[in-house]
Short mmCIF file of C-alpha atoms and ligand atoms in Angstrom, two decimals:
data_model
loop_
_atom_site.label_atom_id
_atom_site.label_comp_id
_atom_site.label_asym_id
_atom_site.label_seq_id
_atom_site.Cartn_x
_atom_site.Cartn_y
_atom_site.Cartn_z
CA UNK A 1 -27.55 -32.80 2.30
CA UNK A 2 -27.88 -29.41 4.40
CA UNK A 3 -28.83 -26.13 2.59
CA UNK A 4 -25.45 -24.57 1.77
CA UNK A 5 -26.71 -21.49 2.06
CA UNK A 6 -24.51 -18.52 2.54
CA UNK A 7 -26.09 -14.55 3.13
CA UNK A 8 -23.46 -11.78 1.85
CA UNK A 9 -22.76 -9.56 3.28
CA UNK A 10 -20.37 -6.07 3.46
CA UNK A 11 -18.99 -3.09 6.04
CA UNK A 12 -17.06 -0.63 3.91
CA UNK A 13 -16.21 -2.89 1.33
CA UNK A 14 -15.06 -5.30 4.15
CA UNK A 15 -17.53 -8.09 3.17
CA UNK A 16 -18.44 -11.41 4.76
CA UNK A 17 -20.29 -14.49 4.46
CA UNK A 18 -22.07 -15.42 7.24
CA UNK A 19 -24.01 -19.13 7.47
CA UNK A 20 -25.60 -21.39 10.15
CA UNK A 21 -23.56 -23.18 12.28
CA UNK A 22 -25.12 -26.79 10.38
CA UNK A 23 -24.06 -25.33 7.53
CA UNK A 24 -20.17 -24.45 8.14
CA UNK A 25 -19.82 -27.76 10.24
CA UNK A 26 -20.20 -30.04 6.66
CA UNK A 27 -16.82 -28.06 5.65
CA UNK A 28 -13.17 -28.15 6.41
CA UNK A 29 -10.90 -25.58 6.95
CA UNK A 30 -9.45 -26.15 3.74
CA UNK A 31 -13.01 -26.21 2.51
CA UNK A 32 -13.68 -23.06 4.12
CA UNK A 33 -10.74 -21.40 2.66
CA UNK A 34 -12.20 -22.34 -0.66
CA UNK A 35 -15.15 -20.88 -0.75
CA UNK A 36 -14.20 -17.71 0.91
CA UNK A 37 -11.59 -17.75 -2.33
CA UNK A 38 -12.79 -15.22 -5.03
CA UNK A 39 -11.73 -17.13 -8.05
CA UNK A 40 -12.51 -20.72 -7.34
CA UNK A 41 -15.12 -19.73 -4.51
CA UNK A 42 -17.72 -17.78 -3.43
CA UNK A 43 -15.51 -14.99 -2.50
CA UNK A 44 -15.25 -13.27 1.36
CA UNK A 45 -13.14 -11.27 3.50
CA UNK A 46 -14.08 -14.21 6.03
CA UNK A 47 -16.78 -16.77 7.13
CA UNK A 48 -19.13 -16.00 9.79
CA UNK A 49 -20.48 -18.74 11.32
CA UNK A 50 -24.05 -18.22 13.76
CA UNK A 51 -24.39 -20.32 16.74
CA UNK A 52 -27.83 -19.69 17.72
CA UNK A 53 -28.62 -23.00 20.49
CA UNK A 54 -27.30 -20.72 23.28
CA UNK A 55 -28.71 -17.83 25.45
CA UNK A 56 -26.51 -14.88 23.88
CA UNK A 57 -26.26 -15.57 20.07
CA UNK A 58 -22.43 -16.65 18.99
CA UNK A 59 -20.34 -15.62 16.20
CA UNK A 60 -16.81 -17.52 15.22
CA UNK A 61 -14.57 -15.50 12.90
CA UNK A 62 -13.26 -17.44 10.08
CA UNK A 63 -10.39 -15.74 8.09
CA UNK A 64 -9.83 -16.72 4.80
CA UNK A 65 -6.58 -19.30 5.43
CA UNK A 66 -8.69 -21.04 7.30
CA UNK A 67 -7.60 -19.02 11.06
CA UNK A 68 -9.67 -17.99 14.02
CA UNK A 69 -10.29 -14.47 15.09
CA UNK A 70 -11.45 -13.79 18.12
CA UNK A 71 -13.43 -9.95 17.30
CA UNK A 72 -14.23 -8.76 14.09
CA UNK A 73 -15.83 -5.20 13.87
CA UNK A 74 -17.24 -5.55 10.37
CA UNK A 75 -17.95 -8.57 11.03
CA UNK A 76 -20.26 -7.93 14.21
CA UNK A 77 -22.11 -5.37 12.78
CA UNK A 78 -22.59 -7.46 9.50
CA UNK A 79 -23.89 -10.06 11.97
CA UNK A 80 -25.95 -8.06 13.76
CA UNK A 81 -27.68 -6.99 10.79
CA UNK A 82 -28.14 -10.23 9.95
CA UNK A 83 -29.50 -11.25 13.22
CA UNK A 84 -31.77 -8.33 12.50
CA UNK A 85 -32.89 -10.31 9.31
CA UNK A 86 -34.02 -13.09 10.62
CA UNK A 87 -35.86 -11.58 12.67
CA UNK A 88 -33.71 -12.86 16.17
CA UNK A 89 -33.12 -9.27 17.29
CA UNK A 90 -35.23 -5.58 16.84
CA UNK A 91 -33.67 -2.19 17.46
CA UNK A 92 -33.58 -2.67 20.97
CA UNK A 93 -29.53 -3.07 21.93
CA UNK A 94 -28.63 -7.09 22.06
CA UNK A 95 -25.69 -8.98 23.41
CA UNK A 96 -23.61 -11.44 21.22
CA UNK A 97 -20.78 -13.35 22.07
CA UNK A 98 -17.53 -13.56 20.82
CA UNK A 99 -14.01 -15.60 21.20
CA UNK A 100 -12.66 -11.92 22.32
CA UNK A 101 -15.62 -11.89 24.59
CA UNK A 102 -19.12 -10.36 24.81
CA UNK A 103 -20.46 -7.31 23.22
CA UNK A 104 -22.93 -5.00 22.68
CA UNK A 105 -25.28 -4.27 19.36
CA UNK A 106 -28.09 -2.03 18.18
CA UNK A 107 -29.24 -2.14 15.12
CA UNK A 108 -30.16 1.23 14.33
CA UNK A 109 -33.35 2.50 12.54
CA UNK A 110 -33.20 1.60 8.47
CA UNK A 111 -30.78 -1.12 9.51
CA UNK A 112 -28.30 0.59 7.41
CA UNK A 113 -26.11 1.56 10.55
CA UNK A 114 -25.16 -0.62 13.06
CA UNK A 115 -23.03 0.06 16.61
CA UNK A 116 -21.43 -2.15 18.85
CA UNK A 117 -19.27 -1.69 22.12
CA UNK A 118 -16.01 -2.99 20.96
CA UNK A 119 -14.92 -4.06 24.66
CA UNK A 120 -11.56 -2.22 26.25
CA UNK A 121 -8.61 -1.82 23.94
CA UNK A 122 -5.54 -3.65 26.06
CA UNK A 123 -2.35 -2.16 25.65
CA UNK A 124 -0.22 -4.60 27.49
CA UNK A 125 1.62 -7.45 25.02
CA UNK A 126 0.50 -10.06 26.61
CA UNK A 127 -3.18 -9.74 25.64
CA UNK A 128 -2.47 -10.00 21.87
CA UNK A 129 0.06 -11.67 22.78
CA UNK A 130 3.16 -10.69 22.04
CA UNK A 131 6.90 -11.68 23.18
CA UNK A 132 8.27 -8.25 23.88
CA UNK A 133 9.87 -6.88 26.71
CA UNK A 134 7.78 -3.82 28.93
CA UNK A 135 4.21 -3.71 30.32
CA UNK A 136 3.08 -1.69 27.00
CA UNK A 137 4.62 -1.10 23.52
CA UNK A 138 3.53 2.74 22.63
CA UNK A 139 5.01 4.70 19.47
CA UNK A 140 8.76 2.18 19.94
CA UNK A 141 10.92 1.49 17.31
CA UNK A 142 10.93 -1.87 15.78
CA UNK A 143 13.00 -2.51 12.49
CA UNK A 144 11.21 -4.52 9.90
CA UNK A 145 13.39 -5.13 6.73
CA UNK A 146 15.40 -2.61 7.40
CA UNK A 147 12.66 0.22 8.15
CA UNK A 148 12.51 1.61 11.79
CA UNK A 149 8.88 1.72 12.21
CA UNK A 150 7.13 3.65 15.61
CA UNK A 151 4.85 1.14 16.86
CA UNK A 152 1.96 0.29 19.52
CA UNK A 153 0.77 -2.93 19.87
CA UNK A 154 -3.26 -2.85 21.04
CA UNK A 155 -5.67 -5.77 21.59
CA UNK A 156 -9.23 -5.52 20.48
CA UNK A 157 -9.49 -9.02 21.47
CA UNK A 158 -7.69 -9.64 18.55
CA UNK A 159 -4.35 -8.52 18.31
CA UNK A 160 -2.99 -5.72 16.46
CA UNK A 161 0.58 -4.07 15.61
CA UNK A 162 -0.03 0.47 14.37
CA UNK A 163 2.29 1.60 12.74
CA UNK A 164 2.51 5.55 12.78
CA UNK A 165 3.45 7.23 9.68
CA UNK A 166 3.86 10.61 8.79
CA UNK A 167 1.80 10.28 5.58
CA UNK A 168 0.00 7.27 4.18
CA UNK A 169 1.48 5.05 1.19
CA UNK A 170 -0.54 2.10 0.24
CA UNK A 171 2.31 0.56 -0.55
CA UNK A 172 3.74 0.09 2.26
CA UNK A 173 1.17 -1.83 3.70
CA UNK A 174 1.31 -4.01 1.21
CA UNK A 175 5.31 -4.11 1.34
CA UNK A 176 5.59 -4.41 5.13
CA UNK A 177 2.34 -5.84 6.02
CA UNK A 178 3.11 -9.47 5.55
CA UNK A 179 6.44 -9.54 7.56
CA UNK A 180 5.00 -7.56 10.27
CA UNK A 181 1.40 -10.16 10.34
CA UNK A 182 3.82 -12.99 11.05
CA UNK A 183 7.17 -11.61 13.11
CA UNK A 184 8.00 -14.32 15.55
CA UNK A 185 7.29 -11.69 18.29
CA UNK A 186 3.69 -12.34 17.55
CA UNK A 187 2.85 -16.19 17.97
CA UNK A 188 -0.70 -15.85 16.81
CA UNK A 189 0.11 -13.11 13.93
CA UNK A 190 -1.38 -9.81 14.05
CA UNK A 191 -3.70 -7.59 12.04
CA UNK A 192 -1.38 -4.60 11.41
CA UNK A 193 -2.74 -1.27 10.35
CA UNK A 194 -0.65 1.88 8.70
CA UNK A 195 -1.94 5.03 10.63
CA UNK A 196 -1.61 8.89 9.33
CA UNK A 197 -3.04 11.19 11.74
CA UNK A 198 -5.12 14.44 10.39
CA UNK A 199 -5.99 16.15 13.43
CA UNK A 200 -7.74 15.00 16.88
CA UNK A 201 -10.45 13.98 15.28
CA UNK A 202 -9.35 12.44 12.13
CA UNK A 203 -7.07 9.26 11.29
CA UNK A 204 -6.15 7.30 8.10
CA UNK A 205 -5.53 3.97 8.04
CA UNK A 206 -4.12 1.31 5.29
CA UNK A 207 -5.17 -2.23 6.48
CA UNK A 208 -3.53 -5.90 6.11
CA UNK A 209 -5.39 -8.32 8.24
CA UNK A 210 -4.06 -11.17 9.80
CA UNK A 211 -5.09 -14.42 7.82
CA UNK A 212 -7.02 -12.15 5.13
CA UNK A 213 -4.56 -9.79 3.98
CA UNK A 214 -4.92 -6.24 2.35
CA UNK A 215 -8.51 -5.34 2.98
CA UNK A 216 -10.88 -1.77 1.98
CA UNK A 217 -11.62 -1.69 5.52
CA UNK A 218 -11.49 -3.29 8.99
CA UNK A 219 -13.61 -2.69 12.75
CA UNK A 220 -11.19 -4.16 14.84
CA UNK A 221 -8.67 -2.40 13.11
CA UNK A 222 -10.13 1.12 13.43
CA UNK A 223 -10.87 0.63 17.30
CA UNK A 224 -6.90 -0.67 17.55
CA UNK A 225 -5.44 2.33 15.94
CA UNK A 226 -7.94 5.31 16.95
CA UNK A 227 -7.22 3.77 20.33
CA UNK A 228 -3.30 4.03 20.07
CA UNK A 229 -3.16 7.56 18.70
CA UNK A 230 -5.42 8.11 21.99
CA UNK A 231 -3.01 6.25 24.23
CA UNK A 232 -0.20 8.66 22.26
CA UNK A 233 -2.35 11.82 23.21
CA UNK A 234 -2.70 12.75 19.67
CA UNK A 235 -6.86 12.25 19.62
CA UNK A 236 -9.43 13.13 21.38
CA UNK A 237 -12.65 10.75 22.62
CA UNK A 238 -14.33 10.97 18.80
CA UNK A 239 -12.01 9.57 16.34
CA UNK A 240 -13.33 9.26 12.44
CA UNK A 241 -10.95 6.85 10.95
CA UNK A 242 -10.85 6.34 6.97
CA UNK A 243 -10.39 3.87 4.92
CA UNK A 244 -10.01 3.12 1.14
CA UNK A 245 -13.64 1.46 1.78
CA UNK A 246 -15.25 4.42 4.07
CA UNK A 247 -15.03 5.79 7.43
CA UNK A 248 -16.16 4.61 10.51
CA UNK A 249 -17.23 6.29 13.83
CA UNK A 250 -15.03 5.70 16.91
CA UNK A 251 -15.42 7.07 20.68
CA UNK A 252 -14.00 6.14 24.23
CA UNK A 253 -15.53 6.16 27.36
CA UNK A 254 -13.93 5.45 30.83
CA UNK A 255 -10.89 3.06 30.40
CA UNK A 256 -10.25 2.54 27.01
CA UNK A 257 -13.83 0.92 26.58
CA UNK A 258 -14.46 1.52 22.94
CA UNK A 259 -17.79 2.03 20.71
CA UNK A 260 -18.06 1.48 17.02
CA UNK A 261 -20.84 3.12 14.72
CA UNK A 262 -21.06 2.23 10.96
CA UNK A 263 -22.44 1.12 8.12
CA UNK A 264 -23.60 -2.49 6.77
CA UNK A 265 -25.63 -3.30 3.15
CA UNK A 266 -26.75 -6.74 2.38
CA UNK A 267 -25.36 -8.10 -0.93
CA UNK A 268 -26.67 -11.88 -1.73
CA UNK A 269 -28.29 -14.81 -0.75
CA UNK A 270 -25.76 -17.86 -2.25
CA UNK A 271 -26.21 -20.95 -2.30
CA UNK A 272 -23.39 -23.06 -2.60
CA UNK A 273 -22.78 -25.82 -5.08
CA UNK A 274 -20.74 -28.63 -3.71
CA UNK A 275 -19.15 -29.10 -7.49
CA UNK A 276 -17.06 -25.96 -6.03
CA UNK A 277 -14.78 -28.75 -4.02
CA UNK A 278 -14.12 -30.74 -6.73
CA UNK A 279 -10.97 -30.20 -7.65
CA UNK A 280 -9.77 -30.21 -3.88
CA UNK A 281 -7.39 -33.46 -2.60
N1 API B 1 -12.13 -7.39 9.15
C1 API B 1 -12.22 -7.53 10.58
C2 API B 1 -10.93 -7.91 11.19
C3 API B 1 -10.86 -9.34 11.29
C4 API B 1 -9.66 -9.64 12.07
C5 API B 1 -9.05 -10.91 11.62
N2 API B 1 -8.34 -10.73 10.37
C6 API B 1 -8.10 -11.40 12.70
O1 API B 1 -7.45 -12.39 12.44
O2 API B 1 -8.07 -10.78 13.79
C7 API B 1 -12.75 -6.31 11.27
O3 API B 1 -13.54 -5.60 10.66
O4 API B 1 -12.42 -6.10 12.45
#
């Protein structure tokens, strides 16, 4: 039996499990969703799993229902830490790849603070994808239950639908959230993220993830909506986005290419018992 070992880990509340890839491949999907479950499991935002047999180390994105994501910010600088760890990286800058495709880490000094080069946000619907009509979606109207909401859609990689308010209300993430992650437009779902913008430097943003729901905090998301309220004119290249978990450093360079500084802490070293699946058809 393989060491079901899981390190914990968390970004602004935003936490993750991350394991060797010999470890996740003894579980299903359904298994997976289990133990990321934080009643009847171990309890995670999402599963990280390290593929570590090719040049650039790998990270796969495992939501909680059991989906793909191709980027995670959280979750690349949790793994980066973690490659840090284990002693596979130092604080020199390292690449890592990704479903979304290859980025940039550095680890910085303490290992408390971590920064990665997100990759370009993508503005056209296609790259999350989504079926709407136009070469980009920026601040448009689109009714959900009955709501006329101003919208961008922005891919990190991953897709995502902001939503500009004039002033943040939980609730309404929580309310709208769900129908927005899985409108038809969107055949792969979307993260969506409520944004409230403070000045042009200064965002807040309520969260539901795609496959993970309502979460304290979210990378990709940050880079998706501090990108849009660029695209809409109404930030400038240094963007501090907060969250009910923290805030998070954002800044552009050239096209759109976006970098991501902030913090990761190490929780736990689990190891799973396989007692945990035994109630599971
Ligand atoms: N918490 C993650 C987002 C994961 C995105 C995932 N929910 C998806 O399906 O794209 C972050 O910090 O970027």
């Amino acid at each position: 039996m393989h060491s079901s070992l899981f390190h914990r880990y968390h970004g602004l509340g935003n936490d993750y499990l991350v394991c060797h890839q010999s470890v996740a491949a003894q579980f299903s999907l359904a298994q997976i969703s289990r133990i990321c479950d934080r009643n009847y499991g171990i309890g995670s935002d999402g599963l990280l799993i390290d593929i570590d047999d090719e040049d650039v180390p790998r990270v796969r994105i495992i939501n909680p229902d059991g989906s793909e994501a191709e980027k995670s910010g959280n979750g690349l600088r949790i793994y980066a830490r973690y490659l840090f760890d284990t002693k596979r990286v130092g604080h020199a800058p390292f690449l890592v790849n990704t479903l979304g495709g290859q980025v940039s880490c550095e680890v910085t000094e303490g290992a408390h603070q971590v920064i990665v080069d997100m990759g370009q946000a993508k503005f056209s619907p296609s790259a999350l994808p989504a079926h709407v009509d136009g070469e980009q979606m920026l601040d448009q109207p689109l009714v959900v239950a009955g709501h006329s909401l101003n919208v961008t859609l922005v891919s990190m990689g991953n897709p995502h639908c902001v939503v500009r308010v004039e002033k943040l209300d939980l609730q309404w993430v929580h309310q709208l959230g769900p129908l927005i992650e899985t409108l038809a437009i969107f055949p792969k779902r979307t993260n969506v993220q409520f944004v409230e913008v403070i000045d042009r430097e200064n965002i807040n943003i309520g969260i539901w993830e795609r496959g993970a729901g309502y979460t304290l905090a979210s990378g990709s998301s940050s880079c998706a909506a501090a990108s849009a309220m660029r695209k809409l004119g109404l930030v400038d290249d240094s963007v501090t986005v907060t969250m009910p978990g923290g805030q998070l450093a954002i800044s552009f360079s050239g096209d759109f290419m976006v970098n991501m500084r902030g913090p990761v802490q190490k929780i736990a070293e689990i190891t799973l018992d396989a007692d945990c699946f035994y109630d599971l058809k």
